[in-house]
PDB file of C-alpha atoms in Angstrom:
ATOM      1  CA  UNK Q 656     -13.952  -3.864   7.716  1.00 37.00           C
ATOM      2  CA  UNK Q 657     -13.099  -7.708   7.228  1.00 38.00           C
ATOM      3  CA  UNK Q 658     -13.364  -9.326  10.637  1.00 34.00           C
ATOM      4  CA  UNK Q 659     -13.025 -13.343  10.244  1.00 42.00           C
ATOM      5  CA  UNK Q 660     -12.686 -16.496  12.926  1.00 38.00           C
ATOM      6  CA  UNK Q 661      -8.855 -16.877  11.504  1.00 47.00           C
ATOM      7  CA  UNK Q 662      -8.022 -13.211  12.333  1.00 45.00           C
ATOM      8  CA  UNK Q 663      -8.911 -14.252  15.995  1.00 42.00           C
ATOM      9  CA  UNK Q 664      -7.488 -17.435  15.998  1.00 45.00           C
ATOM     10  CA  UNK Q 665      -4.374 -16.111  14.005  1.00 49.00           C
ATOM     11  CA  UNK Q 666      -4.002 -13.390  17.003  1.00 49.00           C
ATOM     12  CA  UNK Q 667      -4.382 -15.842  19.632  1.00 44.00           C
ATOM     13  CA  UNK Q 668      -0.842 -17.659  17.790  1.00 50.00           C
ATOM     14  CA  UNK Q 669       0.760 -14.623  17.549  1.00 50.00           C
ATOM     15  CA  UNK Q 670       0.265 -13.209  21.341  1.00 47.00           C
ATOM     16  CA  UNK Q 671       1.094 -16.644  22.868  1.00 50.00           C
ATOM     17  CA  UNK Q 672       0.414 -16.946  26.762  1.00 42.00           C
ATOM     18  CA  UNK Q 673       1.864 -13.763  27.210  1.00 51.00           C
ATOM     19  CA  UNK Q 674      -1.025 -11.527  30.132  1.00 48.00           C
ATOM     20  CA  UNK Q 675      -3.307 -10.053  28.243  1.00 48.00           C
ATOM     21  CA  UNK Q 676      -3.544 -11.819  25.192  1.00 44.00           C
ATOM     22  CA  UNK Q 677      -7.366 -12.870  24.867  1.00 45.00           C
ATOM     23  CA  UNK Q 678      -7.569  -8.745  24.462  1.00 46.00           C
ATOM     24  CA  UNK Q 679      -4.921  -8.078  22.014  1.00 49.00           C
ATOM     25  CA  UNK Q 680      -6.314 -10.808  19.996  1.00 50.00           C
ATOM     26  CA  UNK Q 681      -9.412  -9.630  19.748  1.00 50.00           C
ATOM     27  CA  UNK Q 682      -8.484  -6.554  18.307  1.00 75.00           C
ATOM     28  CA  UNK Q 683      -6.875  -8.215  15.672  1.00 84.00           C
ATOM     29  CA  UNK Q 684      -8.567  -7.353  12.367  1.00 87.00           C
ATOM     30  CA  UNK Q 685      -8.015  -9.317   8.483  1.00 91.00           C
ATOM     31  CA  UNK Q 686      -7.315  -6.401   5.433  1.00 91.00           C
ATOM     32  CA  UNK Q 687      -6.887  -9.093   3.091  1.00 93.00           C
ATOM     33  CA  UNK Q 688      -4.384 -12.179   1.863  1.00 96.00           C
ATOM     34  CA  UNK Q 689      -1.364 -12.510   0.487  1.00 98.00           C
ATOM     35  CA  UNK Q 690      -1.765 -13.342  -3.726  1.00 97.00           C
ATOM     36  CA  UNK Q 691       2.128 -13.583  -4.813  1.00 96.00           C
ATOM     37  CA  UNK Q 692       5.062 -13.628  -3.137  1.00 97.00           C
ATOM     38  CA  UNK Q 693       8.573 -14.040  -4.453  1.00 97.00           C
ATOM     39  CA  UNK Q 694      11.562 -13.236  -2.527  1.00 97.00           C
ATOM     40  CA  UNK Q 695      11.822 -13.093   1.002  1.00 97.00           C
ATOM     41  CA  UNK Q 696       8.330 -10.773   2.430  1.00 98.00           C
ATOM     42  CA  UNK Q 697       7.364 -10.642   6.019  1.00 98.00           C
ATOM     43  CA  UNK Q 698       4.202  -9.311   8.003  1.00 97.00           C
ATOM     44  CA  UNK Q 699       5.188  -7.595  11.354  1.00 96.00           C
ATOM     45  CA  UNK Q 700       1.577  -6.990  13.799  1.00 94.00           C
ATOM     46  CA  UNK Q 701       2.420  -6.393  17.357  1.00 90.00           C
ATOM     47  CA  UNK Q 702       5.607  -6.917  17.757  1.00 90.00           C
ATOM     48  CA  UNK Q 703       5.461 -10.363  15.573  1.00 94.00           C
ATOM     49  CA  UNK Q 704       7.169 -11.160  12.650  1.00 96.00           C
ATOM     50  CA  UNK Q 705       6.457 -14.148  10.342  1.00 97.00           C
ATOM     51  CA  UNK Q 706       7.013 -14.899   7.180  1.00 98.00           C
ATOM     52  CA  UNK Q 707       4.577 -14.303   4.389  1.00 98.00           C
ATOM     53  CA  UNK Q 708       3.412 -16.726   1.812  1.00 97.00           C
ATOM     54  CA  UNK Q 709       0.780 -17.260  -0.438  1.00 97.00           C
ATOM     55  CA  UNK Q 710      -2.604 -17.591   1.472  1.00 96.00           C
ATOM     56  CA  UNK Q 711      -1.377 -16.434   4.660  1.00 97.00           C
ATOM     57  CA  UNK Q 712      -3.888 -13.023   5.858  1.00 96.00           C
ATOM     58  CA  UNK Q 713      -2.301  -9.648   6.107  1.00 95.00           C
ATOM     59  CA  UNK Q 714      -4.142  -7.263   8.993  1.00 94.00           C
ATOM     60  CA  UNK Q 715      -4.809  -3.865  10.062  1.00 92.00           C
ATOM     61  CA  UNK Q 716      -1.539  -2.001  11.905  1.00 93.00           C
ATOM     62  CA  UNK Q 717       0.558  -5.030   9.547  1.00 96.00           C
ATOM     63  CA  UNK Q 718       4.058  -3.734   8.416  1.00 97.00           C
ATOM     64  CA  UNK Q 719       4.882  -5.527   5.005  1.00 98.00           C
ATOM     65  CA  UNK Q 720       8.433  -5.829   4.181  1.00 98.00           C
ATOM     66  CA  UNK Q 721      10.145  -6.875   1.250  1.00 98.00           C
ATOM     67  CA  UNK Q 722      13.484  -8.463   0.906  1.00 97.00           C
ATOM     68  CA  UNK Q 723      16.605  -7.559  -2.205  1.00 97.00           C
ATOM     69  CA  UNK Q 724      14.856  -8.707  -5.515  1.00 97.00           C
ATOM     70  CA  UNK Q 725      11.726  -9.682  -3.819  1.00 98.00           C
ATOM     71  CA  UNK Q 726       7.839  -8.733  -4.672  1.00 98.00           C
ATOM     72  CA  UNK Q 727       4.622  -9.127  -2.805  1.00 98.00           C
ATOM     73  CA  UNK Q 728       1.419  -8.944  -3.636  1.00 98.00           C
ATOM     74  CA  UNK Q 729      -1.486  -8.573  -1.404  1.00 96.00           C
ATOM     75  CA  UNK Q 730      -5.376  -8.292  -2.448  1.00 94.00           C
ATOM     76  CA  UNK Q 731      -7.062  -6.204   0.224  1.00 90.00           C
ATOM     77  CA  UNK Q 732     -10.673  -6.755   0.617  1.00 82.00           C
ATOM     78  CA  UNK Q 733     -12.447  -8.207  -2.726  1.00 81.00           C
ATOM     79  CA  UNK Q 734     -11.796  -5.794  -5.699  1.00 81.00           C
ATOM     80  CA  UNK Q 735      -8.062  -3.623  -4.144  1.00 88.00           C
ATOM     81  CA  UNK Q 736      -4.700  -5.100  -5.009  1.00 93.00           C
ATOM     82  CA  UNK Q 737      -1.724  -3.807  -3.434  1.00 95.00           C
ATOM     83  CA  UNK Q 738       1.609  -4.773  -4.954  1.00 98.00           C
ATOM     84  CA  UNK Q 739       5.262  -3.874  -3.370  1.00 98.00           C
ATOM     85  CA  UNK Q 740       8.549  -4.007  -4.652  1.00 98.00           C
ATOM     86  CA  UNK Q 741      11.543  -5.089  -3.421  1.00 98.00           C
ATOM     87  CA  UNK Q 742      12.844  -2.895   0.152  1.00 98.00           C
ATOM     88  CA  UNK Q 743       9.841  -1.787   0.798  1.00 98.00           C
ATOM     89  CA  UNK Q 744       7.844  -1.282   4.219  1.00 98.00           C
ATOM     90  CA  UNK Q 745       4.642  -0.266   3.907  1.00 97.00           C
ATOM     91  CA  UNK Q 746       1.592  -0.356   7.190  1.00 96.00           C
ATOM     92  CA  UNK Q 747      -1.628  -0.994   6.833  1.00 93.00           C
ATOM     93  CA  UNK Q 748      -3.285   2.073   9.139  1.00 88.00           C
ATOM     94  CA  UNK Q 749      -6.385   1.610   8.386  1.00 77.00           C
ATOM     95  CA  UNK Q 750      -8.823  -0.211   5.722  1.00 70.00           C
ATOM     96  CA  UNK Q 751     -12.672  -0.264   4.550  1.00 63.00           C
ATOM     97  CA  UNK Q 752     -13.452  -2.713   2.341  1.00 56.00           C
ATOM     98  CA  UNK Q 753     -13.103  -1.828  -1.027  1.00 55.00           C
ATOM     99  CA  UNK Q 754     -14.227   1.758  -0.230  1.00 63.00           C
ATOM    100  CA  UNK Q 755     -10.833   3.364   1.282  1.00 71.00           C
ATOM    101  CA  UNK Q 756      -7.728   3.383   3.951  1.00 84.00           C
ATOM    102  CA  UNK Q 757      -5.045   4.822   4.707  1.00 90.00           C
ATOM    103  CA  UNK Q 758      -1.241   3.361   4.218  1.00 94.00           C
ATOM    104  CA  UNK Q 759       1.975   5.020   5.198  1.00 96.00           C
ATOM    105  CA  UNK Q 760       4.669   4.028   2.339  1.00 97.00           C
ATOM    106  CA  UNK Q 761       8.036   4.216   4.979  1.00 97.00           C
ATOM    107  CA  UNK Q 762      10.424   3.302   1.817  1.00 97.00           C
ATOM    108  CA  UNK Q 763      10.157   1.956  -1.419  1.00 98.00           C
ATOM    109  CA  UNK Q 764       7.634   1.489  -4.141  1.00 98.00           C
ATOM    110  CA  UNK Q 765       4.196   0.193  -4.657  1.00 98.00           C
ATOM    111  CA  UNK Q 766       1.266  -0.333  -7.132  1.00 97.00           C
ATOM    112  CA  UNK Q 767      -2.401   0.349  -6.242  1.00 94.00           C
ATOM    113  CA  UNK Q 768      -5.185  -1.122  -7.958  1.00 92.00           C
ATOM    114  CA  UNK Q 769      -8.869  -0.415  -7.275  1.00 85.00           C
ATOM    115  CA  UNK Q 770     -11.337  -0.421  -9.663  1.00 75.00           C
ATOM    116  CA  UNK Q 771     -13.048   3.284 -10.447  1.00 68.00           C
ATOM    117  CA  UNK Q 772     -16.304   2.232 -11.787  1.00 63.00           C
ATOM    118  CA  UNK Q 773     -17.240   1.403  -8.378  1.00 60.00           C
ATOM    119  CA  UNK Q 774     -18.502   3.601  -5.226  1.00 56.00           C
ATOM    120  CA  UNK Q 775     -15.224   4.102  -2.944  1.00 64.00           C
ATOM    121  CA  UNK Q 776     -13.829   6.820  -0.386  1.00 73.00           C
ATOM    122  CA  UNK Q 777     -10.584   7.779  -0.317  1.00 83.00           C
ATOM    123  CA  UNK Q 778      -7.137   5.943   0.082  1.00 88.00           C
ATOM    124  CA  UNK Q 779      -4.584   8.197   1.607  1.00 93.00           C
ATOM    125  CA  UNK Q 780      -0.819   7.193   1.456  1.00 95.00           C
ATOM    126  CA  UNK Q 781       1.491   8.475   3.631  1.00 95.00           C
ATOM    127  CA  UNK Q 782       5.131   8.913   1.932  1.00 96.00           C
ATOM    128  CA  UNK Q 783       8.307  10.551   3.189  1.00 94.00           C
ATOM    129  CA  UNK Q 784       7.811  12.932   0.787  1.00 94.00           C
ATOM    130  CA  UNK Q 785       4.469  13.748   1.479  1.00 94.00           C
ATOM    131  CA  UNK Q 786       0.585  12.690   0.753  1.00 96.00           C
ATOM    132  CA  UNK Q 787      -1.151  10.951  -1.717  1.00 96.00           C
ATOM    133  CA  UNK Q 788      -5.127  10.962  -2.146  1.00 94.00           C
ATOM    134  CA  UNK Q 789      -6.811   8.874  -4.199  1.00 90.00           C
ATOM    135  CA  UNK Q 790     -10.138   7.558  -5.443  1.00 82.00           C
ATOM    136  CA  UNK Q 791     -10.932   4.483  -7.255  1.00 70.00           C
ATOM    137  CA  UNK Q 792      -7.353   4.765  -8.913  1.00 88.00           C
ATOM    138  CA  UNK Q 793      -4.243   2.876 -10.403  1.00 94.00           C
ATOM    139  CA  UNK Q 794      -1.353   4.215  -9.463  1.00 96.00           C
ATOM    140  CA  UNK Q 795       2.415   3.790  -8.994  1.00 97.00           C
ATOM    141  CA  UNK Q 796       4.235   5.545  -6.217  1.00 97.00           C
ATOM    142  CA  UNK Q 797       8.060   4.918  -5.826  1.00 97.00           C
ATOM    143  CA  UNK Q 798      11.244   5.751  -6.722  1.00 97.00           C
ATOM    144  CA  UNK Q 799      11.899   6.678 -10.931  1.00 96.00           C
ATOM    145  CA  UNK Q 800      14.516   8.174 -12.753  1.00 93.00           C
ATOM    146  CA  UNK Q 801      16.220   9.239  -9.464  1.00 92.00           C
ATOM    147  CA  UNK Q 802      13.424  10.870  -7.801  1.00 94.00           C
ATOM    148  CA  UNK Q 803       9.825   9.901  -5.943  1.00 97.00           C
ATOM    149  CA  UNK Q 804       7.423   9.902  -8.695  1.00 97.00           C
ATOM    150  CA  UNK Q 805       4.080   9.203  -8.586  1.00 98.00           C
ATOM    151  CA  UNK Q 806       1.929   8.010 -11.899  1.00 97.00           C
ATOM    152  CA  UNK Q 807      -1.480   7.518 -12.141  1.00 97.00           C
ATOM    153  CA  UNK Q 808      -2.842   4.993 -15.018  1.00 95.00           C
ATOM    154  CA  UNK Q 809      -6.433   5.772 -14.353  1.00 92.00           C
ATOM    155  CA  UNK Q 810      -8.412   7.595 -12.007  1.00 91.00           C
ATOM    156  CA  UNK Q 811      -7.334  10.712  -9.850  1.00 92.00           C
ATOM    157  CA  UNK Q 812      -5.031  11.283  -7.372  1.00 95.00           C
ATOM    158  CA  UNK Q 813      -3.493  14.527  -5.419  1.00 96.00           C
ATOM    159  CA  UNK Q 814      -0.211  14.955  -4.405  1.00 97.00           C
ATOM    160  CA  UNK Q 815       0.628  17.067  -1.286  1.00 96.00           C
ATOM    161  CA  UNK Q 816       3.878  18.203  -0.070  1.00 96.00           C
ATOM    162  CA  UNK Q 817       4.257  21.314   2.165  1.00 95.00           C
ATOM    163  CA  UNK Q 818       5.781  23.343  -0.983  1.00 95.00           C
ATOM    164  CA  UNK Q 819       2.045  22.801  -2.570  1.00 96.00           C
ATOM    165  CA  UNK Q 820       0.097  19.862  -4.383  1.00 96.00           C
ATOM    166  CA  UNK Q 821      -1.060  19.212  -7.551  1.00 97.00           C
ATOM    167  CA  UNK Q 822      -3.982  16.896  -9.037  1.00 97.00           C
ATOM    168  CA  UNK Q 823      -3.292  13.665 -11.658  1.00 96.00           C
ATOM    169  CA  UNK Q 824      -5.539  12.003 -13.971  1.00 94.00           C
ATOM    170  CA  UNK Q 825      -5.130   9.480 -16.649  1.00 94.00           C
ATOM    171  CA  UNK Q 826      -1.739   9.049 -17.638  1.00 95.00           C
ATOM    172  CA  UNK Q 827      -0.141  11.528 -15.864  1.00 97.00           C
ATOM    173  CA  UNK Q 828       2.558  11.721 -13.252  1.00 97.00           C
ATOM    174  CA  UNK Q 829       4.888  13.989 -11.185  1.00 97.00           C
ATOM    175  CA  UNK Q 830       8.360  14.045  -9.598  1.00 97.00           C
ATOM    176  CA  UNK Q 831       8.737  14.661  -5.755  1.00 96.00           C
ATOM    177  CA  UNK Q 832      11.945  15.616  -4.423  1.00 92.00           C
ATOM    178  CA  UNK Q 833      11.645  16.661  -1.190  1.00 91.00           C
ATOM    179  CA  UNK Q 834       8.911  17.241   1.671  1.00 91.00           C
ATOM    180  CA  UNK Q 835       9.090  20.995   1.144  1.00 93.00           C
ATOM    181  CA  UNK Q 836       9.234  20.865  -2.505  1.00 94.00           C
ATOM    182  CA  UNK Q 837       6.442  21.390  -4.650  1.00 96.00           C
ATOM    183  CA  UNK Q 838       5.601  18.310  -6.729  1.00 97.00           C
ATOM    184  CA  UNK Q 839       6.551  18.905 -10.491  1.00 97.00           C
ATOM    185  CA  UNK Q 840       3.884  20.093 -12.499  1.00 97.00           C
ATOM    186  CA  UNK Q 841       1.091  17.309 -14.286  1.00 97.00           C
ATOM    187  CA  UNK Q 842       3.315  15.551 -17.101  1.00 96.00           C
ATOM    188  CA  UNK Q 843       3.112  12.558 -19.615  1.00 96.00           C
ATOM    189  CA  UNK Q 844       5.239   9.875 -18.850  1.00 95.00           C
ATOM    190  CA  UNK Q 845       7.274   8.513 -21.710  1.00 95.00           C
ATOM    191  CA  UNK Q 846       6.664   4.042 -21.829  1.00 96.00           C
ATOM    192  CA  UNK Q 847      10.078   3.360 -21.272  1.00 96.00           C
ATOM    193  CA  UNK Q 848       9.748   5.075 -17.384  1.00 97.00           C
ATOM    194  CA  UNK Q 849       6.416   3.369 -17.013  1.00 97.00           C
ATOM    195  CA  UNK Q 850       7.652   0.333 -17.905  1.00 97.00           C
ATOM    196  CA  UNK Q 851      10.716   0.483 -15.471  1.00 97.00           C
ATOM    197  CA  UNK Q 852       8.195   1.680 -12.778  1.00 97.00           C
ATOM    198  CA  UNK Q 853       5.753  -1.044 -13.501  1.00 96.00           C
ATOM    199  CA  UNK Q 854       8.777  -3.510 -13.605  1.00 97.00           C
ATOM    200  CA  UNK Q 855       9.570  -2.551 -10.420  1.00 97.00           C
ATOM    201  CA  UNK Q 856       6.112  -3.848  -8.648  1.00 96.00           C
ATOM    202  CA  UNK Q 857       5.598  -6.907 -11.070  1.00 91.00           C
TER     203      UNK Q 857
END
């Protein structure tokens, strides 16, 4: 995991004099930095909420939130971009660099970018709808068309829900409707949807 000097000195700010804070500070840890912001985006750790601009570190346990119209991206460790769109909350749970993490998607949409031709673990997202697993992977996950849909421009990913889960590779996506719902069977996305989707994260 990224553990810096700033992420320390960054806790300190955001505990104040309140008891206890030397602790809660050090247990503070960096996932990355904010790349692009536009709109209103803030970073809520412990209670805290501030503000996010370009530069400014995002950290383990952070909830990112994204204001009407707004976007935010965020590169996590050296080679992982994550990229919201606009109403969406999404925690950082947990993050190794460049290797794998978990995030738990509470609304909205999001783009993940990792590079495949490297070594990496798994990244699991939490969703309302269910899970997604992936490994060394683009992907969309977000609303489309009136549903949760999930797209995956390269790599592979599996999509759980508690009606059953099915496995994407290049170019293919599927529709989510509900937790106990199965996920739609492997299709092709026409460019006009991945376009939209894309549009929505950019």
């Amino acid at each position: 995991m990224l553990i810096h000097r700033r992420s320390l000195l960054i806790g300190l700010a955001l505990a104040g004099a309140r008891p206890g804070f030397a602790a809660a500070a050090m247990q503070i840890i960096e996932a990355g930095s904010v790349v692009q912001v536009t709109g209103q985006s803030t970073g809520q750790l412990k209670g805290e909420k501030r503000t996010l601009s370009v530069g400014d570190s995002v950290f383990i346990d952070d909830m990112l939130t994204t204001g009407a119209g707004a976007r935010l991206g965020a590169k996590l460790g050296e080679m992982t971009r994550l990229s919201l769109g606009e109403r969406t909350r999404v925690r950082i749970d947990k993050f190794l660099v460049d290797r794998g993490g978990e995030l738990v998607l509470e609304r909205g949409a999001i783009l993940f970018d990792r590079p495949d031709d490297k070594p990496s673990g798994t990244l699991n997202v939490t969703t309302p709808f269910g899970l997604i697993a992936a490994r060394g992977t683009k992907f969309f996950a977000g609303p489309s068309n009136g549903v949760f849909g999930v797209f995956v421009e390269h790599g592979l990913v599996t999509v759980k829900t508690r009606g059953g889960q099915v496995s994407l590779s290049n170019g293919q996506g599927t529709d989510l409707k509900s937790r106990s719902a199965p996920p739609t069977a492997p299709h092709s996305w026409g460019d006009m949807r991945i376009a939209q989707a894309l549009a929505s994260v950019t």
